Amino acid sequence: MDAPGFDADLPVHVERALADFLGRASGEILRVEPSVKAGIDLLSGFVLGGGKRLRPTFAWWGWRGAGGAASGPLAEGALQVVSSLELIQACALIHDDLIDSSDSRRGNPTVHVASAKLHADHGWLGSPATFGLASAVLVGDLALAWADDMFADAPLPAATLAAARPAWRAMRTEVLAGQYLDVRTQAVGDASPEAALRIDRLKTAAYTVQRPLHLGAALAGADEQLIATLLEFGGDVGVAFQLRDDLLGVFGDPSVTGKPAGDDLREGKRTLLVALGLQLAAERGDAAAARVIADAIGAADLAGAAVDRVRDALTTVGAVAAVEQQIDELTASAEVALERAHLAEPAPSALTELIRLATQRTF
């Protein structure tokens, strides 16, 4: 995309904004208490160590599509706001990895694992695992607190920030509510497709696409009709994004995804893929496939051939094809909503490409 300002290389500018803010935010506390450096380094390394930057990107194109500038002081302020979404994402992922007892993220040790190793390497008192758990909770909390600071300190008029604050508040609440719903659904054993879709819409679609678009558009002064259309578009793209993630959680290449194959199954996640697998197996009277899928949910030692058997079962009963069909239908619906939005160029072209990246990705 040949565009002026921040459009052409947005992830680089997001990285710059994050690095600048983290440097400023950490300076004062490190002067007061240098011993917290290890925790801050873990957070900085996590935030700056990779990621798709999808949330800032959707927010940026909400800003641009609603008439926001590509460069200049207001664009710099908007860049800081949209980049702050990565700190909320850091909080969500650090805590999510802890909840799921995940060992790796983006091909690296998770924060609680890295913290436990730090404890063990130094021979400190107590349990390394307990220290790792506590550190991850606190580092995640710090990310959330700093996200609010980064948003509030953006160099934008007070009225501009106030216009975006409802989207910011809704997003924070929705992602935590979605995470709680996810945990609760696993605990009660609700394996219905309806429950899986509720989680997808609240935990992923709202947080990953809808509210970032809302946030960026509100910064640019979008009216209620445009925001409603963007929320419709974002809901479809966000669910399709999660459905692709569900497929990658079982069928993805660990060298590409950065997570072991079958992690969602081991963690007991009731994804739509799994829910449809159980439903379709029951409808087909395929008790063997149903047993293979059911036994894999929450099986901590699931690996190798066992993962392959689950893949075969999900494919045989038609769950994979059904999820792919839903992704296609949601993608088509999103494209229609995007046309109705009549966004300023080059936002429509950029968002069309983001649909492709979100729904056809391999990582």
mmCIF file of C-alpha atoms in Angstrom:
data_model
loop_
_atom_site.group_PDB
_atom_site.id
_atom_site.type_symbol
_atom_site.label_atom_id
_atom_site.label_comp_id
_atom_site.label_asym_id
_atom_site.label_seq_id
_atom_site.Cartn_x
_atom_site.Cartn_y
_atom_site.Cartn_z
ATOM 1 C CA MET A 1 0.000 0.000 0.000
ATOM 2 C CA ASP A 2 1.587 3.249 -1.106
ATOM 3 C CA ALA A 3 0.296 5.711 1.466
ATOM 4 C CA PRO A 4 1.801 8.613 3.376
ATOM 5 C CA GLY A 5 2.475 8.813 7.076
ATOM 6 C CA PHE A 6 2.037 5.759 9.266
ATOM 7 C CA ASP A 7 -0.138 3.718 6.889
ATOM 8 C CA ALA A 8 2.623 2.024 4.926
ATOM 9 C CA ASP A 9 4.539 0.503 7.841
ATOM 10 C CA LEU A 10 2.139 0.618 10.756
ATOM 11 C CA PRO A 11 3.614 -2.276 12.833
ATOM 12 C CA VAL A 12 6.987 -0.502 12.922
ATOM 13 C CA HIS A 13 5.341 2.670 14.221
ATOM 14 C CA VAL A 14 3.339 0.683 16.803
ATOM 15 C CA GLU A 15 6.584 -0.918 17.970
ATOM 16 C CA ARG A 16 8.186 2.514 18.292
ATOM 17 C CA ALA A 17 5.256 3.903 20.272
ATOM 18 C CA LEU A 18 5.319 0.919 22.631
ATOM 19 C CA ALA A 19 9.075 1.059 23.164
ATOM 20 C CA ASP A 20 8.923 4.807 23.856
ATOM 21 C CA PHE A 21 6.091 4.428 26.347
ATOM 22 C CA LEU A 22 7.602 1.437 28.156
ATOM 23 C CA GLY A 23 10.844 3.368 28.544
ATOM 24 C CA ARG A 24 9.022 6.351 30.040
ATOM 25 C CA ALA A 25 6.704 4.295 32.240
ATOM 26 C CA SER A 26 9.459 2.134 33.736
ATOM 27 C CA GLY A 27 11.934 4.922 34.412
ATOM 28 C CA GLU A 28 10.405 6.327 37.600
ATOM 29 C CA ILE A 29 9.692 3.016 39.352
ATOM 30 C CA LEU A 30 13.138 1.682 38.495
ATOM 31 C CA ARG A 31 14.708 4.716 40.123
ATOM 32 C CA VAL A 32 12.641 4.075 43.243
ATOM 33 C CA GLU A 33 12.989 0.281 43.326
ATOM 34 C CA PRO A 34 15.562 -1.252 40.936
ATOM 35 C CA SER A 35 14.722 -4.817 42.015
ATOM 36 C CA VAL A 36 11.510 -4.820 39.966
ATOM 37 C CA LYS A 37 13.578 -4.620 36.792
ATOM 38 C CA ALA A 38 13.296 -8.372 36.189
ATOM 39 C CA GLY A 39 9.500 -8.188 36.089
ATOM 40 C CA ILE A 40 9.486 -5.092 33.888
ATOM 41 C CA ASP A 41 11.992 -6.730 31.550
ATOM 42 C CA LEU A 42 9.674 -9.729 31.234
ATOM 43 C CA LEU A 43 6.791 -7.436 30.310
ATOM 44 C CA SER A 44 8.838 -5.377 27.863
ATOM 45 C CA GLY A 45 10.258 -8.494 26.251
ATOM 46 C CA PHE A 46 6.782 -9.969 25.931
ATOM 47 C CA VAL A 47 5.244 -6.828 24.435
ATOM 48 C CA LEU A 48 8.119 -6.083 22.056
ATOM 49 C CA GLY A 49 8.953 -9.705 21.275
ATOM 50 C CA GLY A 50 6.445 -10.324 18.517
ATOM 51 C CA GLY A 51 2.742 -10.581 17.868
ATOM 52 C CA LYS A 52 0.388 -9.906 14.993
ATOM 53 C CA ARG A 53 -0.459 -6.337 16.111
ATOM 54 C CA LEU A 54 -3.982 -6.993 14.853
ATOM 55 C CA ARG A 55 -5.786 -4.889 17.433
ATOM 56 C CA PRO A 56 -3.790 -1.699 16.829
ATOM 57 C CA THR A 57 -4.083 -2.298 13.098
ATOM 58 C CA PHE A 58 -7.870 -2.606 13.157
ATOM 59 C CA ALA A 59 -8.059 0.447 15.414
ATOM 60 C CA TRP A 60 -5.791 2.453 13.106
ATOM 61 C CA TRP A 61 -7.924 1.684 10.072
ATOM 62 C CA GLY A 62 -11.031 2.605 12.053
ATOM 63 C CA TRP A 63 -9.334 5.956 12.648
ATOM 64 C CA ARG A 64 -8.298 6.383 9.024
ATOM 65 C CA GLY A 65 -11.593 5.126 7.615
ATOM 66 C CA ALA A 66 -13.531 7.664 9.674
ATOM 67 C CA GLY A 67 -11.372 10.496 8.352
ATOM 68 C CA GLY A 68 -8.405 10.513 10.732
ATOM 69 C CA ALA A 69 -5.075 11.836 9.453
ATOM 70 C CA ALA A 70 -2.246 9.558 8.283
ATOM 71 C CA SER A 71 0.467 11.776 9.744
ATOM 72 C CA GLY A 72 0.967 14.818 11.933
ATOM 73 C CA PRO A 73 0.319 15.522 15.633
ATOM 74 C CA LEU A 74 -3.204 14.064 15.736
ATOM 75 C CA ALA A 75 -2.042 10.911 13.961
ATOM 76 C CA GLU A 76 0.800 10.573 16.485
ATOM 77 C CA GLY A 77 -1.723 10.806 19.308
ATOM 78 C CA ALA A 78 -3.996 8.250 17.646
ATOM 79 C CA LEU A 79 -0.986 5.968 17.160
ATOM 80 C CA GLN A 80 -0.310 6.046 20.903
ATOM 81 C CA VAL A 81 -3.937 5.189 21.677
ATOM 82 C CA VAL A 82 -4.137 2.271 19.252
ATOM 83 C CA SER A 83 -0.725 0.969 20.368
ATOM 84 C CA SER A 84 -1.935 0.835 23.974
ATOM 85 C CA LEU A 85 -4.165 -2.062 22.917
ATOM 86 C CA GLU A 86 -1.038 -4.224 22.835
ATOM 87 C CA LEU A 87 -0.633 -3.756 26.587
ATOM 88 C CA ILE A 88 -4.161 -5.025 27.192
ATOM 89 C CA GLN A 89 -3.307 -7.922 24.900
ATOM 90 C CA ALA A 90 -0.161 -8.597 26.942
ATOM 91 C CA CYS A 91 -2.221 -8.718 30.135
ATOM 92 C CA ALA A 92 -4.761 -11.066 28.544
ATOM 93 C CA LEU A 93 -2.143 -13.442 27.132
ATOM 94 C CA ILE A 94 0.043 -13.547 30.243
ATOM 95 C CA HIS A 95 -2.957 -14.380 32.417
ATOM 96 C CA ASP A 96 -4.418 -16.729 29.791
ATOM 97 C CA ASP A 97 -1.175 -18.715 29.697
ATOM 98 C CA LEU A 98 -1.298 -18.981 33.466
ATOM 99 C CA ILE A 99 -4.930 -20.102 33.478
ATOM 100 C CA ASP A 100 -4.189 -22.697 30.804
ATOM 101 C CA SER A 101 -0.839 -23.804 32.326
ATOM 102 C CA SER A 102 0.800 -23.168 28.944
ATOM 103 C CA ASP A 103 4.563 -23.586 28.732
ATOM 104 C CA SER A 104 5.237 -21.618 25.550
ATOM 105 C CA ARG A 105 4.026 -18.553 23.696
ATOM 106 C CA ARG A 106 5.399 -17.397 20.335
ATOM 107 C CA GLY A 107 8.023 -20.107 20.597
ATOM 108 C CA ASN A 108 9.330 -18.789 23.942
ATOM 109 C CA PRO A 109 8.681 -19.716 27.592
ATOM 110 C CA THR A 110 5.551 -18.129 29.004
ATOM 111 C CA VAL A 111 5.968 -15.445 31.668
ATOM 112 C CA HIS A 112 5.140 -17.733 34.590
ATOM 113 C CA VAL A 113 7.575 -20.360 33.306
ATOM 114 C CA ALA A 114 10.339 -17.798 32.746
ATOM 115 C CA SER A 115 9.744 -16.359 36.232
ATOM 116 C CA ALA A 116 9.897 -19.799 37.812
ATOM 117 C CA LYS A 117 13.209 -20.423 36.057
ATOM 118 C CA LEU A 118 14.564 -17.096 37.329
ATOM 119 C CA HIS A 119 13.678 -18.166 40.875
ATOM 120 C CA ALA A 120 15.274 -21.595 40.447
ATOM 121 C CA ASP A 121 18.416 -20.238 38.795
ATOM 122 C CA HIS A 122 19.026 -17.870 41.711
ATOM 123 C CA GLY A 123 18.256 -20.457 44.362
ATOM 124 C CA TRP A 124 15.701 -18.231 46.072
ATOM 125 C CA LEU A 125 13.535 -19.417 48.958
ATOM 126 C CA GLY A 126 10.194 -21.108 48.451
ATOM 127 C CA SER A 127 8.647 -22.714 45.398
ATOM 128 C CA PRO A 128 9.754 -21.595 41.925
ATOM 129 C CA ALA A 129 6.296 -22.463 40.550
ATOM 130 C CA THR A 130 4.544 -20.329 43.167
ATOM 131 C CA PHE A 131 6.889 -17.418 42.450
ATOM 132 C CA GLY A 132 6.259 -17.847 38.724
ATOM 133 C CA LEU A 133 2.494 -17.785 39.244
ATOM 134 C CA ALA A 134 2.617 -14.684 41.439
ATOM 135 C CA SER A 135 4.987 -12.885 39.079
ATOM 136 C CA ALA A 136 2.778 -13.571 36.049
ATOM 137 C CA VAL A 137 -0.308 -12.226 37.841
ATOM 138 C CA LEU A 138 1.529 -9.043 38.811
ATOM 139 C CA VAL A 139 3.235 -8.525 35.435
ATOM 140 C CA GLY A 140 -0.131 -8.955 33.713
ATOM 141 C CA ASP A 141 -1.719 -6.482 36.119
ATOM 142 C CA LEU A 142 1.059 -3.996 35.391
ATOM 143 C CA ALA A 143 0.383 -4.342 31.658
ATOM 144 C CA LEU A 144 -3.285 -3.512 32.200
ATOM 145 C CA ALA A 145 -2.470 -0.510 34.403
ATOM 146 C CA TRP A 146 0.049 0.812 31.904
ATOM 147 C CA ALA A 147 -2.449 0.326 29.064
ATOM 148 C CA ASP A 148 -4.748 2.789 30.821
ATOM 149 C CA ASP A 149 -1.844 5.190 31.328
ATOM 150 C CA MET A 150 -0.785 4.977 27.698
ATOM 151 C CA PHE A 151 -4.343 5.673 26.544
ATOM 152 C CA ALA A 152 -4.916 8.554 28.973
ATOM 153 C CA ASP A 153 -1.543 10.200 28.280
ATOM 154 C CA ALA A 154 -1.956 10.278 24.497
ATOM 155 C CA PRO A 155 -1.312 13.801 23.117
ATOM 156 C CA LEU A 156 -4.864 14.393 21.908
ATOM 157 C CA PRO A 157 -7.569 16.919 22.854
ATOM 158 C CA ALA A 158 -9.555 15.907 25.932
ATOM 159 C CA ALA A 159 -12.767 15.759 23.898
ATOM 160 C CA THR A 160 -11.166 13.348 21.425
ATOM 161 C CA LEU A 161 -10.089 10.948 24.156
ATOM 162 C CA ALA A 162 -13.487 11.272 25.818
ATOM 163 C CA ALA A 163 -15.208 10.223 22.587
ATOM 164 C CA ALA A 164 -13.127 7.020 22.491
ATOM 165 C CA ARG A 165 -13.405 6.175 26.189
ATOM 166 C CA PRO A 166 -16.738 4.254 25.948
ATOM 167 C CA ALA A 167 -15.159 1.862 23.449
ATOM 168 C CA TRP A 168 -12.097 1.483 25.690
ATOM 169 C CA ARG A 169 -14.191 0.742 28.772
ATOM 170 C CA ALA A 170 -16.464 -1.700 26.958
ATOM 171 C CA MET A 171 -13.480 -3.572 25.512
ATOM 172 C CA ARG A 172 -11.796 -4.070 28.883
ATOM 173 C CA THR A 173 -14.985 -5.380 30.469
ATOM 174 C CA GLU A 174 -15.906 -7.608 27.525
ATOM 175 C CA VAL A 175 -12.551 -9.355 27.284
ATOM 176 C CA LEU A 176 -12.556 -10.154 31.003
ATOM 177 C CA ALA A 177 -16.196 -11.274 30.881
ATOM 178 C CA GLY A 178 -15.370 -13.445 27.878
ATOM 179 C CA GLN A 179 -12.399 -14.961 29.679
ATOM 180 C CA TYR A 180 -14.574 -15.726 32.704
ATOM 181 C CA LEU A 181 -17.251 -17.250 30.454
ATOM 182 C CA ASP A 182 -14.553 -19.417 28.847
ATOM 183 C CA VAL A 183 -13.344 -20.674 32.229
ATOM 184 C CA ARG A 184 -16.888 -21.248 33.466
ATOM 185 C CA THR A 185 -17.901 -23.113 30.314
ATOM 186 C CA GLN A 186 -14.995 -25.496 30.771
ATOM 187 C CA ALA A 187 -15.893 -25.992 34.438
ATOM 188 C CA VAL A 188 -19.556 -26.827 33.806
ATOM 189 C CA GLY A 189 -18.717 -28.954 30.765
ATOM 190 C CA ASP A 190 -20.969 -27.104 28.334
ATOM 191 C CA ALA A 191 -19.917 -28.512 24.961
ATOM 192 C CA SER A 192 -22.719 -26.940 22.915
ATOM 193 C CA PRO A 193 -21.973 -24.961 19.742
ATOM 194 C CA GLU A 194 -24.071 -22.114 21.159
ATOM 195 C CA ALA A 195 -21.800 -21.749 24.204
ATOM 196 C CA ALA A 196 -18.693 -21.802 22.019
ATOM 197 C CA LEU A 197 -20.076 -19.030 19.812
ATOM 198 C CA ARG A 198 -20.992 -16.869 22.824
ATOM 199 C CA ILE A 199 -17.385 -17.066 23.976
ATOM 200 C CA ASP A 200 -16.111 -16.330 20.470
ATOM 201 C CA ARG A 201 -18.244 -13.202 20.163
ATOM 202 C CA LEU A 202 -17.469 -11.823 23.616
ATOM 203 C CA LYS A 203 -13.873 -12.880 24.202
ATOM 204 C CA THR A 204 -12.487 -12.629 20.679
ATOM 205 C CA ALA A 205 -14.696 -10.735 18.229
ATOM 206 C CA ALA A 206 -15.483 -7.804 20.522
ATOM 207 C CA TYR A 207 -11.947 -7.502 21.843
ATOM 208 C CA THR A 208 -9.933 -8.241 18.718
ATOM 209 C CA VAL A 209 -11.880 -6.460 15.993
ATOM 210 C CA GLN A 210 -15.107 -4.735 17.029
ATOM 211 C CA ARG A 211 -13.922 -2.502 19.849
ATOM 212 C CA PRO A 212 -10.571 -1.639 18.251
ATOM 213 C CA LEU A 213 -12.468 -0.456 15.144
ATOM 214 C CA HIS A 214 -14.933 1.385 17.388
ATOM 215 C CA LEU A 215 -12.058 2.964 19.311
ATOM 216 C CA GLY A 216 -10.252 4.222 16.218
ATOM 217 C CA ALA A 217 -13.405 5.480 14.514
ATOM 218 C CA ALA A 218 -14.576 7.252 17.678
ATOM 219 C CA LEU A 219 -11.206 9.039 17.917
ATOM 220 C CA ALA A 220 -11.868 10.397 14.430
ATOM 221 C CA GLY A 221 -15.397 11.558 15.316
ATOM 222 C CA ALA A 222 -17.420 8.795 13.624
ATOM 223 C CA ASP A 223 -21.195 8.947 13.994
ATOM 224 C CA GLU A 224 -23.349 6.194 15.531
ATOM 225 C CA GLN A 225 -24.379 4.734 12.181
ATOM 226 C CA LEU A 226 -20.795 4.219 11.025
ATOM 227 C CA ILE A 227 -19.812 2.736 14.378
ATOM 228 C CA ALA A 228 -22.769 0.325 14.226
ATOM 229 C CA THR A 229 -21.719 -0.841 10.751
ATOM 230 C CA LEU A 230 -18.118 -1.297 11.889
ATOM 231 C CA LEU A 231 -19.313 -3.318 14.885
ATOM 232 C CA GLU A 232 -21.282 -5.558 12.532
ATOM 233 C CA PHE A 233 -18.240 -5.982 10.280
ATOM 234 C CA GLY A 234 -15.980 -6.584 13.262
ATOM 235 C CA GLY A 235 -18.257 -9.195 14.785
ATOM 236 C CA ASP A 236 -18.129 -11.338 11.660
ATOM 237 C CA VAL A 237 -14.384 -10.946 11.149
ATOM 238 C CA GLY A 238 -13.660 -11.549 14.832
ATOM 239 C CA VAL A 239 -15.599 -14.795 15.023
ATOM 240 C CA ALA A 240 -14.035 -15.992 11.762
ATOM 241 C CA PHE A 241 -10.613 -15.138 13.217
ATOM 242 C CA GLN A 242 -11.343 -17.257 16.301
ATOM 243 C CA LEU A 243 -12.632 -20.163 14.233
ATOM 244 C CA ARG A 244 -9.388 -20.138 12.243
ATOM 245 C CA ASP A 245 -7.538 -20.062 15.569
ATOM 246 C CA ASP A 246 -9.520 -23.106 16.712
ATOM 247 C CA LEU A 247 -8.495 -25.024 13.609
ATOM 248 C CA LEU A 248 -4.857 -24.018 14.052
ATOM 249 C CA GLY A 249 -4.992 -25.107 17.689
ATOM 250 C CA VAL A 250 -5.530 -28.677 16.509
ATOM 251 C CA PHE A 251 -4.135 -28.760 12.978
ATOM 252 C CA GLY A 252 -1.512 -25.985 13.035
ATOM 253 C CA ASP A 253 2.216 -26.480 12.584
ATOM 254 C CA PRO A 254 3.920 -25.744 15.957
ATOM 255 C CA SER A 255 6.964 -24.325 14.163
ATOM 256 C CA VAL A 256 4.657 -21.701 12.639
ATOM 257 C CA THR A 257 2.098 -21.125 15.418
ATOM 258 C CA GLY A 258 4.643 -21.100 18.253
ATOM 259 C CA LYS A 259 2.455 -23.402 20.362
ATOM 260 C CA PRO A 260 2.350 -27.212 20.625
ATOM 261 C CA ALA A 261 -0.264 -28.898 18.444
ATOM 262 C CA GLY A 262 -3.333 -29.915 20.401
ATOM 263 C CA ASP A 263 -2.897 -27.319 23.155
ATOM 264 C CA ASP A 264 -6.572 -26.308 23.011
ATOM 265 C CA LEU A 265 -7.562 -29.931 23.535
ATOM 266 C CA ARG A 266 -5.173 -30.445 26.438
ATOM 267 C CA GLU A 267 -6.427 -27.248 28.048
ATOM 268 C CA GLY A 268 -10.020 -28.493 27.804
ATOM 269 C CA LYS A 269 -11.259 -25.630 25.630
ATOM 270 C CA ARG A 270 -14.792 -26.137 24.346
ATOM 271 C CA THR A 271 -14.224 -24.612 20.920
ATOM 272 C CA LEU A 272 -16.822 -24.615 18.170
ATOM 273 C CA LEU A 273 -14.682 -27.160 16.319
ATOM 274 C CA VAL A 274 -14.897 -29.569 19.253
ATOM 275 C CA ALA A 275 -18.572 -28.803 19.912
ATOM 276 C CA LEU A 276 -19.494 -29.497 16.297
ATOM 277 C CA GLY A 277 -17.338 -32.621 16.324
ATOM 278 C CA LEU A 278 -19.308 -34.049 19.243
ATOM 279 C CA GLN A 279 -22.650 -32.935 17.797
ATOM 280 C CA LEU A 280 -21.995 -34.325 14.316
ATOM 281 C CA ALA A 281 -20.584 -37.577 15.679
ATOM 282 C CA ALA A 282 -23.787 -38.059 17.691
ATOM 283 C CA GLU A 283 -25.967 -37.258 14.670
ATOM 284 C CA ARG A 284 -24.038 -39.770 12.547
ATOM 285 C CA GLY A 285 -24.150 -42.411 15.265
ATOM 286 C CA ASP A 286 -20.348 -42.542 15.219
ATOM 287 C CA ALA A 287 -19.703 -43.513 18.834
ATOM 288 C CA ALA A 288 -16.020 -44.190 18.211
ATOM 289 C CA ALA A 289 -15.348 -40.697 16.866
ATOM 290 C CA ALA A 290 -17.377 -39.131 19.690
ATOM 291 C CA ARG A 291 -15.314 -41.047 22.253
ATOM 292 C CA VAL A 292 -12.012 -40.024 20.661
ATOM 293 C CA ILE A 293 -13.016 -36.346 20.709
ATOM 294 C CA ALA A 294 -14.532 -36.420 24.200
ATOM 295 C CA ASP A 295 -11.564 -38.254 25.722
ATOM 296 C CA ALA A 296 -9.144 -35.681 24.269
ATOM 297 C CA ILE A 297 -10.807 -32.704 25.989
ATOM 298 C CA GLY A 298 -8.676 -31.823 28.998
ATOM 299 C CA ALA A 299 -6.273 -34.759 28.483
ATOM 300 C CA ALA A 300 -3.037 -33.191 29.745
ATOM 301 C CA ASP A 301 -0.848 -35.939 28.262
ATOM 302 C CA LEU A 302 -2.405 -35.803 24.781
ATOM 303 C CA ALA A 303 0.345 -36.007 22.152
ATOM 304 C CA GLY A 304 1.540 -37.534 18.900
ATOM 305 C CA ALA A 305 -0.688 -40.316 17.640
ATOM 306 C CA ALA A 306 -3.508 -39.328 19.995
ATOM 307 C CA VAL A 307 -3.651 -35.844 18.462
ATOM 308 C CA ASP A 308 -3.680 -37.440 15.005
ATOM 309 C CA ARG A 309 -6.666 -39.588 16.001
ATOM 310 C CA VAL A 310 -8.590 -36.511 17.114
ATOM 311 C CA ARG A 311 -7.742 -34.769 13.850
ATOM 312 C CA ASP A 312 -9.016 -37.781 11.896
ATOM 313 C CA ALA A 313 -12.223 -37.919 13.937
ATOM 314 C CA LEU A 314 -12.975 -34.220 13.536
ATOM 315 C CA THR A 315 -12.382 -34.462 9.799
ATOM 316 C CA THR A 316 -14.377 -37.664 9.332
ATOM 317 C CA VAL A 317 -17.534 -36.430 11.079
ATOM 318 C CA GLY A 318 -17.451 -33.195 9.075
ATOM 319 C CA ALA A 319 -16.570 -30.738 11.861
ATOM 320 C CA VAL A 320 -13.594 -29.293 9.988
ATOM 321 C CA ALA A 321 -15.652 -28.711 6.849
ATOM 322 C CA ALA A 322 -18.456 -27.146 8.912
ATOM 323 C CA VAL A 323 -16.063 -24.698 10.574
ATOM 324 C CA GLU A 324 -14.490 -23.815 7.227
ATOM 325 C CA GLN A 325 -17.974 -23.151 5.838
ATOM 326 C CA GLN A 326 -18.764 -20.845 8.755
ATOM 327 C CA ILE A 327 -15.523 -18.963 8.155
ATOM 328 C CA ASP A 328 -16.474 -18.512 4.495
ATOM 329 C CA GLU A 329 -19.981 -17.294 5.369
ATOM 330 C CA LEU A 330 -18.733 -14.859 7.994
ATOM 331 C CA THR A 331 -16.096 -13.554 5.603
ATOM 332 C CA ALA A 332 -18.715 -12.899 2.925
ATOM 333 C CA SER A 333 -20.987 -11.149 5.425
ATOM 334 C CA ALA A 334 -18.084 -8.981 6.635
ATOM 335 C CA GLU A 335 -17.265 -7.931 3.088
ATOM 336 C CA VAL A 336 -20.869 -6.782 2.561
ATOM 337 C CA ALA A 337 -20.798 -4.746 5.793
ATOM 338 C CA LEU A 338 -17.495 -3.191 4.785
ATOM 339 C CA GLU A 339 -19.000 -2.004 1.506
ATOM 340 C CA ARG A 340 -21.920 -0.414 3.382
ATOM 341 C CA ALA A 341 -19.560 1.489 5.682
ATOM 342 C CA HIS A 342 -18.288 3.718 2.839
ATOM 343 C CA LEU A 343 -14.987 4.348 4.609
ATOM 344 C CA ALA A 344 -12.396 6.808 3.380
ATOM 345 C CA GLU A 345 -9.612 5.317 1.289
ATOM 346 C CA PRO A 346 -7.274 3.550 1.741
ATOM 347 C CA ALA A 347 -9.113 1.987 4.723
ATOM 348 C CA PRO A 348 -11.402 -0.291 2.642
ATOM 349 C CA SER A 349 -8.431 -1.818 0.823
ATOM 350 C CA ALA A 350 -6.513 -2.266 4.071
ATOM 351 C CA LEU A 351 -9.462 -3.847 5.873
ATOM 352 C CA THR A 352 -10.123 -6.193 2.954
ATOM 353 C CA GLU A 353 -6.549 -7.409 3.296
ATOM 354 C CA LEU A 354 -7.011 -7.753 7.059
ATOM 355 C CA ILE A 355 -10.051 -9.974 6.471
ATOM 356 C CA ARG A 356 -7.828 -12.252 4.412
ATOM 357 C CA LEU A 357 -5.043 -12.262 6.991
ATOM 358 C CA ALA A 358 -7.429 -12.934 9.889
ATOM 359 C CA THR A 359 -9.351 -15.757 8.255
ATOM 360 C CA GLN A 360 -6.784 -17.482 6.022
ATOM 361 C CA ARG A 361 -3.682 -17.292 8.227
ATOM 362 C CA THR A 362 -1.456 -20.236 9.193
ATOM 363 C CA PHE A 363 -0.149 -18.787 12.465
#
